[in-house]
Amino acid sequence: MSKQFTRAQLEPFVAAGYIKVERHPEADLYVYNYTPKTQYDAHWTPETRACRGLILDGTGAIAARPFEKFFNLAEHADQLPKEPFEVYEKLDGSLGISYWLEGRPYLATRGSFVSEQARRGTRLLHERYGHVRLDPSLTYLFEVIYPENRIVVDYADREDLVLLAIVETSTGREVPLVDLGFPVAQRHDGLTDLESLTSLVGTNREGFVVRFASGLRVKVKLDEYVRLHRLLTGLSPKHVWELRRDGANLDAVLDRVPDEFYAWVREVAADL
């Protein structure tokens, strides 16, 4: 049985700034997401790892359970399991997390019920996939892709929901993907050398997610993607220096960059 969390258990982490909680504007539902402070401090506990869009209802019951936080391949290099694995395309959109309200499915994002990505994802779910019969006991996890939500990878005019995984909400057990009519992330059967994945050539791809037989996931972002993301966000030693000089909180910049940059930002800040 996967660990259960109550709102009371999560409250100390909220108070300490490690978890952010947002209440649904029309229902007694709460979405919990770890903060940039958690990433910057590397304050990973069972609670912060679970809060990557975890949704609880007013009684404290889990209403939707997304992936736990999963790390980069390099962070697991010395402890990867000796077991079969599958390699999937890592899509460059926003995570959509299914939840139910008055008998109808909706999508939240990691930290919000009403973000633009949540609204667009929900609209796609209702208008394009309204005929799909979803199981209320399961959490469906999607990548929400549309042109205005471009980060680095150019999907042209594609607007869609890509099904990433299905999780049994009460236990956290991942269930096999079935053909529900949604597109799914591409599987790359020919990739077997994990260490070489980051250097693969190609700019219009974020990277890969490696899923081991036990359920462990690690991510591998291409070197070129990370380089382009840093250019697009304007993240540089000078920028970090100016923020620190002005006494600004680094959370604002950290909130818009992938966690591959966090160790680098810590090193730059420590040298100032």
PDB file of N, CA and C in Angstrom, residues 50 52-56 62-68 97-99 138-141 167-170 172:
ATOM      1  N   ALA A  50       5.916  13.262  -2.821  1.00  0.00           N
ATOM      2  CA  ALA A  50       4.545  12.910  -3.212  1.00  0.00           C
ATOM      3  C   ALA A  50       3.772  14.112  -3.740  1.00  0.00           C
ATOM      4  N   ARG A  52       3.521  16.441  -6.010  1.00  0.00           N
ATOM      5  CA  ARG A  52       3.827  16.894  -7.374  1.00  0.00           C
ATOM      6  C   ARG A  52       2.506  17.013  -8.140  1.00  0.00           C
ATOM      7  N   GLY A  53       1.532  17.611  -7.431  1.00  0.00           N
ATOM      8  CA  GLY A  53       0.178  17.686  -7.959  1.00  0.00           C
ATOM      9  C   GLY A  53      -0.772  16.762  -7.225  1.00  0.00           C
ATOM     10  N   LEU A  54      -0.406  16.359  -6.010  1.00  0.00           N
ATOM     11  CA  LEU A  54      -1.270  15.511  -5.184  1.00  0.00           C
ATOM     12  C   LEU A  54      -2.533  16.288  -4.820  1.00  0.00           C
ATOM     13  N   ILE A  55      -3.694  15.650  -4.983  1.00  0.00           N
ATOM     14  CA  ILE A  55      -4.965  16.310  -4.680  1.00  0.00           C
ATOM     15  C   ILE A  55      -5.658  15.576  -3.540  1.00  0.00           C
ATOM     16  N   LEU A  56      -6.002  16.328  -2.488  1.00  0.00           N
ATOM     17  CA  LEU A  56      -6.753  15.789  -1.359  1.00  0.00           C
ATOM     18  C   LEU A  56      -8.109  16.472  -1.297  1.00  0.00           C
ATOM     19  N   ILE A  62      -7.190  11.035  -0.479  1.00  0.00           N
ATOM     20  CA  ILE A  62      -6.513  11.341  -1.735  1.00  0.00           C
ATOM     21  C   ILE A  62      -7.519  11.255  -2.881  1.00  0.00           C
ATOM     22  N   ALA A  63      -7.686  12.367  -3.585  1.00  0.00           N
ATOM     23  CA  ALA A  63      -8.630  12.436  -4.698  1.00  0.00           C
ATOM     24  C   ALA A  63      -7.947  12.216  -6.041  1.00  0.00           C
ATOM     25  N   ALA A  64      -6.648  12.480  -6.118  1.00  0.00           N
ATOM     26  CA  ALA A  64      -5.872  12.228  -7.339  1.00  0.00           C
ATOM     27  C   ALA A  64      -4.419  12.066  -6.936  1.00  0.00           C
ATOM     28  N   ARG A  65      -3.777  11.066  -7.532  1.00  0.00           N
ATOM     29  CA  ARG A  65      -2.388  10.766  -7.158  1.00  0.00           C
ATOM     30  C   ARG A  65      -1.522  10.725  -8.425  1.00  0.00           C
ATOM     31  N   PRO A  66      -0.695  11.742  -8.633  1.00  0.00           N
ATOM     32  CA  PRO A  66       0.187  11.771  -9.804  1.00  0.00           C
ATOM     33  C   PRO A  66       1.471  10.994  -9.550  1.00  0.00           C
ATOM     34  N   PHE A  67       2.411  11.087 -10.493  1.00  0.00           N
ATOM     35  CA  PHE A  67       3.747  10.550 -10.265  1.00  0.00           C
ATOM     36  C   PHE A  67       4.353  11.205  -9.030  1.00  0.00           C
ATOM     37  N   GLU A  68       5.131  10.445  -8.275  1.00  0.00           N
ATOM     38  CA  GLU A  68       6.021  11.085  -7.325  1.00  0.00           C
ATOM     39  C   GLU A  68       7.125  11.796  -8.100  1.00  0.00           C
ATOM     40  N   ILE A  97      -3.384  16.300 -14.597  1.00  0.00           N
ATOM     41  CA  ILE A  97      -3.726  15.297 -13.585  1.00  0.00           C
ATOM     42  C   ILE A  97      -5.242  15.225 -13.480  1.00  0.00           C
ATOM     43  N   SER A  98      -5.816  14.059 -13.720  1.00  0.00           N
ATOM     44  CA  SER A  98      -7.274  13.952 -13.707  1.00  0.00           C
ATOM     45  C   SER A  98      -7.814  13.912 -12.279  1.00  0.00           C
ATOM     46  N   TYR A  99      -8.954  14.566 -12.092  1.00  0.00           N
ATOM     47  CA  TYR A  99      -9.706  14.478 -10.833  1.00  0.00           C
ATOM     48  C   TYR A  99     -11.178  14.583 -11.192  1.00  0.00           C
ATOM     49  N   LEU A 138      -9.273   5.777 -10.723  1.00  0.00           N
ATOM     50  CA  LEU A 138      -7.930   5.883 -11.277  1.00  0.00           C
ATOM     51  C   LEU A 138      -7.570   7.344 -11.543  1.00  0.00           C
ATOM     52  N   THR A 139      -6.287   7.640 -11.466  1.00  0.00           N
ATOM     53  CA  THR A 139      -5.770   8.948 -11.855  1.00  0.00           C
ATOM     54  C   THR A 139      -5.084   8.806 -13.207  1.00  0.00           C
ATOM     55  N   TYR A 140      -5.550   9.579 -14.179  1.00  0.00           N
ATOM     56  CA  TYR A 140      -4.974   9.552 -15.526  1.00  0.00           C
ATOM     57  C   TYR A 140      -4.024  10.744 -15.652  1.00  0.00           C
ATOM     58  N   LEU A 141      -2.819  10.465 -16.105  1.00  0.00           N
ATOM     59  CA  LEU A 141      -1.792  11.496 -16.216  1.00  0.00           C
ATOM     60  C   LEU A 141      -1.499  11.761 -17.687  1.00  0.00           C
ATOM     61  N   VAL A 167      -2.763   5.580 -12.778  1.00  0.00           N
ATOM     62  CA  VAL A 167      -2.397   5.217 -11.410  1.00  0.00           C
ATOM     63  C   VAL A 167      -3.657   4.910 -10.610  1.00  0.00           C
ATOM     64  N   GLU A 168      -3.620   3.832  -9.848  1.00  0.00           N
ATOM     65  CA  GLU A 168      -4.710   3.532  -8.927  1.00  0.00           C
ATOM     66  C   GLU A 168      -4.629   4.532  -7.776  1.00  0.00           C
ATOM     67  N   THR A 169      -5.646   5.374  -7.660  1.00  0.00           N
ATOM     68  CA  THR A 169      -5.563   6.514  -6.756  1.00  0.00           C
ATOM     69  C   THR A 169      -5.374   6.102  -5.303  1.00  0.00           C
ATOM     70  N   SER A 170      -6.040   5.079  -4.854  1.00  0.00           N
ATOM     71  CA  SER A 170      -5.986   4.708  -3.438  1.00  0.00           C
ATOM     72  C   SER A 170      -4.653   4.119  -3.021  1.00  0.00           C
ATOM     73  N   GLY A 172      -1.581   4.067  -5.295  1.00  0.00           N
ATOM     74  CA  GLY A 172      -0.399   4.523  -6.015  1.00  0.00           C
ATOM     75  C   GLY A 172       0.144   3.495  -6.984  1.00  0.00           C
TER      76      GLY A 172
END
